[in-house]
mmCIF file of C-alpha atoms in Angstrom:
data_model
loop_
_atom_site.group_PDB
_atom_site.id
_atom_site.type_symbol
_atom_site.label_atom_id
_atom_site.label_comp_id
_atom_site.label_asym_id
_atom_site.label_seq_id
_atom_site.Cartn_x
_atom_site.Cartn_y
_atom_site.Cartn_z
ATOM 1 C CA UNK X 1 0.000 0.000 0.000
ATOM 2 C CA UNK X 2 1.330 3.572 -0.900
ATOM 3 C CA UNK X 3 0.298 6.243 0.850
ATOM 4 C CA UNK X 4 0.729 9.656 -0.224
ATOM 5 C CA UNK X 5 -0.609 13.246 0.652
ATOM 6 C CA UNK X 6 -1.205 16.314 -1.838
ATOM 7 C CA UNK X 7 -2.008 19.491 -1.782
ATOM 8 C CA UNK X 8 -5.401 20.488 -2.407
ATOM 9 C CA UNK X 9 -6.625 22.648 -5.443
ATOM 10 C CA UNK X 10 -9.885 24.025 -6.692
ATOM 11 C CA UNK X 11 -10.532 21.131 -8.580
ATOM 12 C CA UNK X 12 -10.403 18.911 -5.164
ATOM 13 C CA UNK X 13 -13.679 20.561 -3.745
ATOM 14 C CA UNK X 14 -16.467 18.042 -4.864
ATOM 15 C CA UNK X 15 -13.981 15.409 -3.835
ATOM 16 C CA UNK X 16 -13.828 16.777 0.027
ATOM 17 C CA UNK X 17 -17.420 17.272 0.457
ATOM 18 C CA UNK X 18 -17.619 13.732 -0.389
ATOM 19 C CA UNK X 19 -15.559 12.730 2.218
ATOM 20 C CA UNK X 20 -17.139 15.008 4.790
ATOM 21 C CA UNK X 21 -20.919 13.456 3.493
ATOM 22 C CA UNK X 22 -19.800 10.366 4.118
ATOM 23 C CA UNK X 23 -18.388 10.708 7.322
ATOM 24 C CA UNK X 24 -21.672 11.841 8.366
ATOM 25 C CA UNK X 25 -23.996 9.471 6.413
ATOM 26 C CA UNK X 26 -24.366 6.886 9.524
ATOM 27 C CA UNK X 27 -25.731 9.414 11.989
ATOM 28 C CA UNK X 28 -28.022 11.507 9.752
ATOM 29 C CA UNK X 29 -29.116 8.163 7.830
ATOM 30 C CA UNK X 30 -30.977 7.628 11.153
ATOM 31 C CA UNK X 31 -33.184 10.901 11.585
ATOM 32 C CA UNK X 32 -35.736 9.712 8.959
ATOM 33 C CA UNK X 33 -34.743 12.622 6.856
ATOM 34 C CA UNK X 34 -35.821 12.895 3.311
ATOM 35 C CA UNK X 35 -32.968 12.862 0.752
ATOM 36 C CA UNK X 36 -33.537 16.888 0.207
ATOM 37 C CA UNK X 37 -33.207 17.573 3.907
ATOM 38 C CA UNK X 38 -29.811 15.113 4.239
ATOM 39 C CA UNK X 39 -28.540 17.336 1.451
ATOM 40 C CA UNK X 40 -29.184 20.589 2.321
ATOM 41 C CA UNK X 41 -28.393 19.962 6.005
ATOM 42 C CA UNK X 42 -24.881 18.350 4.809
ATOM 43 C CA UNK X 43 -24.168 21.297 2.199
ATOM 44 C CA UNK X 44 -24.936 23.990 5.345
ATOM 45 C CA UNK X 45 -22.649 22.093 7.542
ATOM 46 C CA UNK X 46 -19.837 21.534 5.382
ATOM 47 C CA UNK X 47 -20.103 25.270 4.854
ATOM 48 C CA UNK X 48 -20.296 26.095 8.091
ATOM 49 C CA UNK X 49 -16.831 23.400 9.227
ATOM 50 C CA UNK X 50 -14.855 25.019 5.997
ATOM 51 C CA UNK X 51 -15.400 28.584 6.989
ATOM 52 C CA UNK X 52 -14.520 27.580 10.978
ATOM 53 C CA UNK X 53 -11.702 25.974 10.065
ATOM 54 C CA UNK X 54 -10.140 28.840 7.680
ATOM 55 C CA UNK X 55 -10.692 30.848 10.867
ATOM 56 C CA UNK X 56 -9.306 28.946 13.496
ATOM 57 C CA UNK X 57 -6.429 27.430 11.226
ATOM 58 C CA UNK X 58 -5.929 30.158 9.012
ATOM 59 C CA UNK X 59 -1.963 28.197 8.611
ATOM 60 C CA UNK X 60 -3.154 24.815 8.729
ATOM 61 C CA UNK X 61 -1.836 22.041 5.930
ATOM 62 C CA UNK X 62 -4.962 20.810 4.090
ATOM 63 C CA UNK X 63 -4.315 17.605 2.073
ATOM 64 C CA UNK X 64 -5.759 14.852 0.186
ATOM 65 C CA UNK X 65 -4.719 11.267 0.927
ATOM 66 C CA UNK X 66 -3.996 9.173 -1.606
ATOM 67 C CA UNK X 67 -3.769 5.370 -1.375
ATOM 68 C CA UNK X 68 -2.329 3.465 -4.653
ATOM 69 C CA UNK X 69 -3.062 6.306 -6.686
ATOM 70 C CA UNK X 70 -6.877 6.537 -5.591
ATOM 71 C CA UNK X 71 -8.177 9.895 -3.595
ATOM 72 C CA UNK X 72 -8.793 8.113 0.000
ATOM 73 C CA UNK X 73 -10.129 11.281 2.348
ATOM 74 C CA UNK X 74 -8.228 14.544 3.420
ATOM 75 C CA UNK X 75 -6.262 15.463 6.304
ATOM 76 C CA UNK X 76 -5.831 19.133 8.081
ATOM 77 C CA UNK X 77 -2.953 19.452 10.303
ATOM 78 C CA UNK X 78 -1.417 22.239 12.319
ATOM 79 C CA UNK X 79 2.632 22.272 12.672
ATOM 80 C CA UNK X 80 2.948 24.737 15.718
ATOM 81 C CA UNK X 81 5.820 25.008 17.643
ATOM 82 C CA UNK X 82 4.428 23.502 21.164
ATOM 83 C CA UNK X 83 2.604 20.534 19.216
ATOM 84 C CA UNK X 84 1.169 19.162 16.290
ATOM 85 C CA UNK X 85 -1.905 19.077 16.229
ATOM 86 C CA UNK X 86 -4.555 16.429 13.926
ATOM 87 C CA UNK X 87 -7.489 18.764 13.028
ATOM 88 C CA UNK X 88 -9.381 16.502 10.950
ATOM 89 C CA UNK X 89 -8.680 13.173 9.728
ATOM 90 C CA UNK X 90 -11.303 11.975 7.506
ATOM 91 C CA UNK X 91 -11.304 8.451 5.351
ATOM 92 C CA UNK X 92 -13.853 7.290 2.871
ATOM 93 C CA UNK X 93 -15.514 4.058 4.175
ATOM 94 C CA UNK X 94 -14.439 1.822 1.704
ATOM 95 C CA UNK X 95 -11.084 2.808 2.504
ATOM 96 C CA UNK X 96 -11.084 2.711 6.579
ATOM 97 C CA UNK X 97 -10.087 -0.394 8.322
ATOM 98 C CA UNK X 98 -6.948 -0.686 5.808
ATOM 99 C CA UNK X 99 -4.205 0.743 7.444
ATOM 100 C CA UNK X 100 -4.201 4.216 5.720
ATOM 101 C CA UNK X 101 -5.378 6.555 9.082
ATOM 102 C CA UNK X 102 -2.685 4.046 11.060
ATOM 103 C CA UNK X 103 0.267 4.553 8.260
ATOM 104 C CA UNK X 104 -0.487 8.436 8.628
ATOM 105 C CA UNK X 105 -0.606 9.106 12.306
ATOM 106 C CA UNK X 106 1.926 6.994 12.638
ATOM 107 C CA UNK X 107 4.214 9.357 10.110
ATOM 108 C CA UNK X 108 2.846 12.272 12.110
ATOM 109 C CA UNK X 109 4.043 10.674 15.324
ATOM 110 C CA UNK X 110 7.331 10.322 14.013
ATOM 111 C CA UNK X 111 7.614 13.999 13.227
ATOM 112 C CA UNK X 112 6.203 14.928 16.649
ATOM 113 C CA UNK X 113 9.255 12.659 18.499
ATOM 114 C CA UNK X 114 12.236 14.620 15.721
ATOM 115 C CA UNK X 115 10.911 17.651 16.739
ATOM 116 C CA UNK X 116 10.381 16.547 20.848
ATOM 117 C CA UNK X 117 6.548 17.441 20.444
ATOM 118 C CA UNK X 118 3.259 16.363 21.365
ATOM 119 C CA UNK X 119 0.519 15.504 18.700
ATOM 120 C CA UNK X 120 -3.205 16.549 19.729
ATOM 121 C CA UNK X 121 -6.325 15.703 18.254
ATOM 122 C CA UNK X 122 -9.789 15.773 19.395
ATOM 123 C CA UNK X 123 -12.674 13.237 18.483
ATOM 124 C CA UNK X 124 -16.228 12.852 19.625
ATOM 125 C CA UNK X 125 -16.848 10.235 21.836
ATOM 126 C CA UNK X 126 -19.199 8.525 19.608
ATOM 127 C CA UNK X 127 -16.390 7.937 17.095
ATOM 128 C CA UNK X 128 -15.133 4.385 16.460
ATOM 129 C CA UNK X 129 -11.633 5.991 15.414
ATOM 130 C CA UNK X 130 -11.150 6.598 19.462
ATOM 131 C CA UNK X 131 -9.769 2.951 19.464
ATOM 132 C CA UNK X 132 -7.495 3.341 16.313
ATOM 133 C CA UNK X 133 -6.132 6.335 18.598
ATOM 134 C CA UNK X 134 -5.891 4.473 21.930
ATOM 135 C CA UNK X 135 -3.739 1.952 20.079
ATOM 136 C CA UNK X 136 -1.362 4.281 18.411
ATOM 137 C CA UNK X 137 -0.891 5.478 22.353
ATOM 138 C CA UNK X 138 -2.929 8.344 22.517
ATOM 139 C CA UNK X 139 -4.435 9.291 25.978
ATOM 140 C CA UNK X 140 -7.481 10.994 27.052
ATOM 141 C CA UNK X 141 -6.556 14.474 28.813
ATOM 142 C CA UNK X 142 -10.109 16.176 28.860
ATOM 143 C CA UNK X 143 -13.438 15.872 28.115
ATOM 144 C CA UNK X 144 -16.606 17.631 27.137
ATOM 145 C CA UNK X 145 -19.961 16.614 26.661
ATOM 146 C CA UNK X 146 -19.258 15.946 22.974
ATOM 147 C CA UNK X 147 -15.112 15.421 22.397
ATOM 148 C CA UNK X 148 -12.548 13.508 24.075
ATOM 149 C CA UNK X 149 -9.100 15.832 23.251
ATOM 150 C CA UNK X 150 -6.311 12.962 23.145
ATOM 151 C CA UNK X 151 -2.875 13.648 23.369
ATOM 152 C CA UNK X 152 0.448 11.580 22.428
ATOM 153 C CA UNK X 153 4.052 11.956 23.809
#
């Protein structure tokens, strides 16, 4: 498996709103929506996370993953000088379970230890990619009522 990351373009748009749609297909799938509602609601809220991010991470790296050539999901770090922090790590379903978020954090982790760092992330509690975390050594440090923030050393 080769795993690569590029920078996004223009171009890359429809592609990332896929990804973000489908990371949120499970939970909306179960509000009894109408296909109309699912996509105006997803269209608002991927709006709504682009425009947040940009704000909050106005320095971030935004990237797509590739894996054998094939557009896999994105990833949004921040490099900062105390940490390095995983905004968003997002993998299509067909693609998760394959080693591809593992080979990547993994990388990341790497970095972090060169550069005697922490990596950060946050993930809702809810999230099945908690364990994939847990066993790359990430620990819990706080919670809310919606996120557990995870840190590794």
């Amino acid at each position: 498996m080769e795993v690569e990351l590029k920078s996004i373009t223009k171009d890359d748009e429809p592609f990332l709103y896929e990804v973000y749609a489908s990371s949120r297909r499970k939970e909306i799938d179960s509000w009894g929506w109408s296909a109309e509602q699912i996509q105006h609601f997803l269209e608002m809220q991927w709006c709504a996370q682009q425009t947040s991010y940009r704000q909050q991470f106005p320095h971030a790296s935004h990237c797509i993953i590739t894996s054998d050539e094939q557009y896999v999901g994105r990833l949004l770090t921040e490099d900062l000088p105390e940490q390095l922090h995983i905004i968003d790590i997002s993998i299509l379903p067909s693609f998760q379970g394959n080693g591809v978020g593992s080979y990547l954090i993994s990388n990341l982790q790497q970095k972090a230890k060169e550069e005697n760092k922490p990596v950060i992330l946050q993930v809702l509690h809810t999230n099945p990619a908690r364990n994939l975390y847990e066993r790359l050594g990430f620990h819990v440090v706080s919670t809310d009522e919606l996120y557990l923030k995870m840190r590794w050393q």
